mmCIF file with all atom_site columns, C-alpha atoms in Angstrom:
data_model
loop_
_atom_site.group_PDB
_atom_site.id
_atom_site.type_symbol
_atom_site.label_atom_id
_atom_site.label_alt_id
_atom_site.label_comp_id
_atom_site.label_asym_id
_atom_site.label_entity_id
_atom_site.label_seq_id
_atom_site.pdbx_PDB_ins_code
_atom_site.Cartn_x
_atom_site.Cartn_y
_atom_site.Cartn_z
_atom_site.occupancy
_atom_site.B_iso_or_equiv
_atom_site.pdbx_formal_charge
_atom_site.auth_seq_id
_atom_site.auth_comp_id
_atom_site.auth_asym_id
_atom_site.auth_atom_id
_atom_site.pdbx_PDB_model_num
ATOM 1  C CA . UNK A 1 1  ? 5.492   -4.520  24.292 1.00 0.00 ? 1  UNK A CA 1
ATOM 2  C CA . UNK A 1 2  ? 8.074   -3.727  21.867 1.00 0.00 ? 2  UNK A CA 1
ATOM 3  C CA . UNK A 1 3  ? 8.371   -1.154  18.778 1.00 0.00 ? 3  UNK A CA 1
ATOM 4  C CA . UNK A 1 4  ? 5.881   -1.832  16.477 1.00 0.00 ? 4  UNK A CA 1
ATOM 5  C CA . UNK A 1 5  ? 6.342   -0.503  12.558 1.00 0.00 ? 5  UNK A CA 1
ATOM 6  C CA . UNK A 1 6  ? 2.878   1.643   11.469 1.00 0.00 ? 6  UNK A CA 1
ATOM 7  C CA . UNK A 1 7  ? 2.272   1.257   7.879  1.00 0.00 ? 7  UNK A CA 1
ATOM 8  C CA . UNK A 1 8  ? -1.021  3.696   7.365  1.00 0.00 ? 8  UNK A CA 1
ATOM 9  C CA . UNK A 1 9  ? -1.833  1.584   3.979  1.00 0.00 ? 9  UNK A CA 1
ATOM 10 C CA . UNK A 1 10 ? -2.953  -1.751  3.696  1.00 0.00 ? 10 UNK A CA 1
ATOM 11 C CA . UNK A 1 11 ? 0.388   -2.421  1.482  1.00 0.00 ? 11 UNK A CA 1
ATOM 12 C CA . UNK A 1 12 ? 3.108   -4.293  2.620  1.00 0.00 ? 12 UNK A CA 1
ATOM 13 C CA . UNK A 1 13 ? 5.754   -2.435  0.825  1.00 0.00 ? 13 UNK A CA 1
ATOM 14 C CA . UNK A 1 14 ? 4.401   0.646   2.030  1.00 0.00 ? 14 UNK A CA 1
ATOM 15 C CA . UNK A 1 15 ? 6.311   3.116   4.099  1.00 0.00 ? 15 UNK A CA 1
ATOM 16 C CA . UNK A 1 16 ? 6.718   3.119   7.830  1.00 0.00 ? 16 UNK A CA 1
ATOM 17 C CA . UNK A 1 17 ? 4.476   6.344   9.049  1.00 0.00 ? 17 UNK A CA 1
ATOM 18 C CA . UNK A 1 18 ? 5.119   5.791   12.625 1.00 0.00 ? 18 UNK A CA 1
ATOM 19 C CA . UNK A 1 19 ? 6.956   3.027   15.148 1.00 0.00 ? 19 UNK A CA 1
ATOM 20 C CA . UNK A 1 20 ? 5.478   3.041   18.801 1.00 0.00 ? 20 UNK A CA 1
ATOM 21 C CA . UNK A 1 21 ? 7.493   3.259   21.675 1.00 0.00 ? 21 UNK A CA 1
ATOM 22 C CA . UNK A 1 22 ? 8.499   0.811   23.712 1.00 0.00 ? 22 UNK A CA 1
ATOM 23 C CA . UNK A 1 23 ? 6.562   1.101   26.730 1.00 0.00 ? 23 UNK A CA 1
ATOM 24 C CA . UNK A 1 24 ? 5.271   -0.732  29.505 1.00 0.00 ? 24 UNK A CA 1
ATOM 25 C CA . UNK A 1 25 ? 1.606   -0.261  28.544 1.00 0.00 ? 25 UNK A CA 1
ATOM 26 C CA . UNK A 1 26 ? 2.460   -2.032  24.835 1.00 0.00 ? 26 UNK A CA 1
ATOM 27 C CA . UNK A 1 27 ? -0.377  -0.889  22.299 1.00 0.00 ? 27 UNK A CA 1
ATOM 28 C CA . UNK A 1 28 ? -4.401  -1.423  22.485 1.00 0.00 ? 28 UNK A CA 1
ATOM 29 C CA . UNK A 1 29 ? -5.640  -2.933  19.016 1.00 0.00 ? 29 UNK A CA 1
ATOM 30 C CA . UNK A 1 30 ? -8.271  -4.798  17.903 1.00 0.00 ? 30 UNK A CA 1
ATOM 31 C CA . UNK A 1 31 ? -7.178  -6.875  15.128 1.00 0.00 ? 31 UNK A CA 1
ATOM 32 C CA . UNK A 1 32 ? -9.464  -6.806  12.149 1.00 0.00 ? 32 UNK A CA 1
ATOM 33 C CA . UNK A 1 33 ? -8.063  -9.029  9.703  1.00 0.00 ? 33 UNK A CA 1
ATOM 34 C CA . UNK A 1 34 ? -4.598  -11.653 9.700  1.00 0.00 ? 34 UNK A CA 1
ATOM 35 C CA . UNK A 1 35 ? -2.958  -11.136 6.752  1.00 0.00 ? 35 UNK A CA 1
ATOM 36 C CA . UNK A 1 36 ? -0.279  -13.702 6.385  1.00 0.00 ? 36 UNK A CA 1
ATOM 37 C CA . UNK A 1 37 ? 3.072   -15.168 7.366  1.00 0.00 ? 37 UNK A CA 1
ATOM 38 C CA . UNK A 1 38 ? 5.427   -13.743 6.737  1.00 0.00 ? 38 UNK A CA 1
ATOM 39 C CA . UNK A 1 39 ? 9.861   -13.091 7.598  1.00 0.00 ? 39 UNK A CA 1
ATOM 40 C CA . UNK A 1 40 ? 11.065  -10.269 7.835  1.00 0.00 ? 40 UNK A CA 1
ATOM 41 C CA . UNK A 1 41 ? 14.277  -8.903  9.476  1.00 0.00 ? 41 UNK A CA 1
ATOM 42 C CA . UNK A 1 42 ? 15.210  -12.409 9.556  1.00 0.00 ? 42 UNK A CA 1
ATOM 43 C CA . UNK A 1 43 ? 11.723  -12.943 11.781 1.00 0.00 ? 43 UNK A CA 1
ATOM 44 C CA . UNK A 1 44 ? 9.032   -15.130 11.108 1.00 0.00 ? 44 UNK A CA 1
ATOM 45 C CA . UNK A 1 45 ? 5.804   -13.487 11.715 1.00 0.00 ? 45 UNK A CA 1
ATOM 46 C CA . UNK A 1 46 ? 2.716   -12.491 10.614 1.00 0.00 ? 46 UNK A CA 1
ATOM 47 C CA . UNK A 1 47 ? 1.113   -9.021  8.964  1.00 0.00 ? 47 UNK A CA 1
ATOM 48 C CA . UNK A 1 48 ? -2.024  -8.107  10.866 1.00 0.00 ? 48 UNK A CA 1
ATOM 49 C CA . UNK A 1 49 ? -4.763  -5.029  9.422  1.00 0.00 ? 49 UNK A CA 1
ATOM 50 C CA . UNK A 1 50 ? -5.481  -3.473  13.071 1.00 0.00 ? 50 UNK A CA 1
ATOM 51 C CA . UNK A 1 51 ? -8.276  -0.948  14.954 1.00 0.00 ? 51 UNK A CA 1
ATOM 52 C CA . UNK A 1 52 ? -6.080  1.178   16.930 1.00 0.00 ? 52 UNK A CA 1
ATOM 53 C CA . UNK A 1 53 ? -8.456  0.958   20.357 1.00 0.00 ? 53 UNK A CA 1
ATOM 54 C CA . UNK A 1 54 ? -6.508  3.722   22.374 1.00 0.00 ? 54 UNK A CA 1
ATOM 55 C CA . UNK A 1 55 ? -4.657  6.488   22.032 1.00 0.00 ? 55 UNK A CA 1
ATOM 56 C CA . UNK A 1 56 ? -0.820  6.581   21.963 1.00 0.00 ? 56 UNK A CA 1
ATOM 57 C CA . UNK A 1 57 ? 2.724   8.093   21.530 1.00 0.00 ? 57 UNK A CA 1
ATOM 58 C CA . UNK A 1 58 ? 4.989   7.774   18.862 1.00 0.00 ? 58 UNK A CA 1
ATOM 59 C CA . UNK A 1 59 ? 8.767   7.974   18.228 1.00 0.00 ? 59 UNK A CA 1
ATOM 60 C CA . UNK A 1 60 ? 8.238   10.870  16.085 1.00 0.00 ? 60 UNK A CA 1
ATOM 61 C CA . UNK A 1 61 ? 7.021   12.896  19.537 1.00 0.00 ? 61 UNK A CA 1
ATOM 62 C CA . UNK A 1 62 ? 2.962   12.662  17.926 1.00 0.00 ? 62 UNK A CA 1
ATOM 63 C CA . UNK A 1 63 ? -0.405  12.311  19.452 1.00 0.00 ? 63 UNK A CA 1
ATOM 64 C CA . UNK A 1 64 ? -1.778  8.915   17.297 1.00 0.00 ? 64 UNK A CA 1
ATOM 65 C CA . UNK A 1 65 ? -5.729  9.213   18.273 1.00 0.00 ? 65 UNK A CA 1
ATOM 66 C CA . UNK A 1 66 ? -7.735  6.354   18.938 1.00 0.00 ? 66 UNK A CA 1
ATOM 67 C CA . UNK A 1 67 ? -9.584  4.390   15.884 1.00 0.00 ? 67 UNK A CA 1
ATOM 68 C CA . UNK A 1 68 ? -6.891  4.713   13.443 1.00 0.00 ? 68 UNK A CA 1
ATOM 69 C CA . UNK A 1 69 ? -6.084  1.664   11.109 1.00 0.00 ? 69 UNK A CA 1
ATOM 70 C CA . UNK A 1 70 ? -3.107  0.345   10.432 1.00 0.00 ? 70 UNK A CA 1
ATOM 71 C CA . UNK A 1 71 ? -0.550  -2.146  8.857  1.00 0.00 ? 71 UNK A CA 1
ATOM 72 C CA . UNK A 1 72 ? 1.695   -4.210  10.970 1.00 0.00 ? 72 UNK A CA 1
ATOM 73 C CA . UNK A 1 73 ? 3.966   -6.814  11.546 1.00 0.00 ? 73 UNK A CA 1
ATOM 74 C CA . UNK A 1 74 ? 4.468   -8.910  14.722 1.00 0.00 ? 74 UNK A CA 1
ATOM 75 C CA . UNK A 1 75 ? 7.406   -11.521 14.957 1.00 0.00 ? 75 UNK A CA 1
ATOM 76 C CA . UNK A 1 76 ? 5.997   -14.894 16.847 1.00 0.00 ? 76 UNK A CA 1
ATOM 77 C CA . UNK A 1 77 ? 8.447   -14.329 19.619 1.00 0.00 ? 77 UNK A CA 1
ATOM 78 C CA . UNK A 1 78 ? 6.923   -11.162 20.630 1.00 0.00 ? 78 UNK A CA 1
ATOM 79 C CA . UNK A 1 79 ? 4.307   -11.387 23.630 1.00 0.00 ? 79 UNK A CA 1
ATOM 80 C CA . UNK A 1 80 ? 0.667   -10.873 23.565 1.00 0.00 ? 80 UNK A CA 1
ATOM 81 C CA . UNK A 1 81 ? -1.851  -10.164 25.943 1.00 0.00 ? 81 UNK A CA 1
ATOM 82 C CA . UNK A 1 82 ? -6.088  -10.327 25.248 1.00 0.00 ? 82 UNK A CA 1
ATOM 83 C CA . UNK A 1 83 ? -7.304  -8.180  27.256 1.00 0.00 ? 83 UNK A CA 1
ATOM 84 C CA . UNK A 1 84 ? -10.775 -7.671  27.062 1.00 0.00 ? 84 UNK A CA 1
ATOM 85 C CA . UNK A 1 85 ? -12.817 -4.117  28.032 1.00 0.00 ? 85 UNK A CA 1
#
Protein backbone atom coordinates (compact mmCIF):
# COMPACT_ATOMS: atom_id res chain seq x y z
CA UNK A 1 0.00 0.00 0.00
CA UNK A 2 1.11 3.56 -0.49
CA UNK A 3 2.39 5.43 -3.51
CA UNK A 4 5.56 3.87 -4.97
CA UNK A 5 7.63 5.43 -7.74
CA UNK A 6 8.46 3.02 -10.56
CA UNK A 7 11.57 3.40 -12.69
CA UNK A 8 11.82 1.28 -15.82
CA UNK A 9 15.60 1.60 -15.95
CA UNK A 10 17.84 -0.07 -13.39
CA UNK A 11 19.47 3.28 -12.58
CA UNK A 12 18.95 5.20 -9.32
CA UNK A 13 18.96 8.55 -11.13
CA UNK A 14 16.53 7.42 -13.85
CA UNK A 15 13.32 9.34 -14.39
CA UNK A 16 10.25 8.07 -12.55
CA UNK A 17 8.04 6.52 -15.25
CA UNK A 18 4.94 5.68 -13.15
CA UNK A 19 3.53 6.08 -9.64
CA UNK A 20 1.32 3.46 -8.08
CA UNK A 21 -2.12 4.23 -6.72
CA UNK A 22 -2.60 4.01 -2.97
CA UNK A 23 -5.17 1.24 -2.79
CA UNK A 24 -5.89 -1.66 -0.50
CA UNK A 25 -4.63 -4.36 -2.86
CA UNK A 26 -1.10 -2.97 -2.90
CA UNK A 27 1.50 -3.83 -5.50
CA UNK A 28 2.27 -7.50 -6.11
CA UNK A 29 5.90 -8.17 -6.99
CA UNK A 30 8.66 -10.73 -6.86
CA UNK A 31 11.94 -9.28 -5.61
CA UNK A 32 14.68 -10.00 -8.13
CA UNK A 33 17.45 -8.10 -6.31
CA UNK A 34 17.90 -6.18 -3.07
CA UNK A 35 20.26 -3.45 -4.21
CA UNK A 36 21.32 -0.96 -1.54
CA UNK A 37 20.30 1.01 1.51
CA UNK A 38 19.77 4.71 0.87
CA UNK A 39 17.99 7.87 2.02
CA UNK A 40 15.37 9.40 -0.30
CA UNK A 41 13.37 12.50 0.63
CA UNK A 42 14.61 12.19 4.22
CA UNK A 43 13.47 8.57 4.60
CA UNK A 44 15.78 5.62 5.15
CA UNK A 45 15.03 2.58 3.03
CA UNK A 46 16.23 0.15 0.39
CA UNK A 47 16.28 -0.05 -3.39
CA UNK A 48 14.78 -3.17 -4.97
CA UNK A 49 14.67 -4.46 -8.52
CA UNK A 50 11.30 -6.19 -8.84
CA UNK A 51 9.12 -8.12 -11.27
CA UNK A 52 5.44 -7.15 -11.27
CA UNK A 53 3.39 -10.32 -10.74
CA UNK A 54 -0.07 -8.82 -11.16
CA UNK A 55 -1.28 -6.08 -13.52
CA UNK A 56 -2.27 -2.71 -12.03
CA UNK A 57 -3.42 0.82 -12.73
CA UNK A 58 -1.02 3.71 -12.13
CA UNK A 59 -1.73 7.36 -11.36
CA UNK A 60 -1.54 8.41 -15.02
CA UNK A 61 -4.51 6.14 -15.78
CA UNK A 62 -2.34 3.64 -17.65
CA UNK A 63 -2.71 -0.13 -17.20
CA UNK A 64 0.61 -1.85 -16.50
CA UNK A 65 0.77 -5.52 -17.46
CA UNK A 66 2.38 -8.12 -15.21
CA UNK A 67 5.95 -9.31 -15.81
CA UNK A 68 7.38 -5.82 -16.25
CA UNK A 69 10.51 -5.04 -14.23
CA UNK A 70 10.94 -1.92 -12.13
CA UNK A 71 13.44 -0.27 -9.82
CA UNK A 72 11.70 0.90 -6.63
CA UNK A 73 12.66 2.52 -3.33
CA UNK A 74 10.82 1.33 -0.24
CA UNK A 75 11.11 3.26 3.04
CA UNK A 76 11.97 1.14 6.08
CA UNK A 77 8.69 2.05 7.81
CA UNK A 78 6.47 0.99 4.89
CA UNK A 79 4.41 -2.10 5.85
CA UNK A 80 5.18 -5.10 3.62
CA UNK A 81 3.22 -8.31 3.41
CA UNK A 82 4.69 -11.59 2.21
CA UNK A 83 2.09 -13.62 0.31
CA UNK A 84 2.80 -16.84 -1.52
CA UNK A 85 0.64 -17.90 -4.46
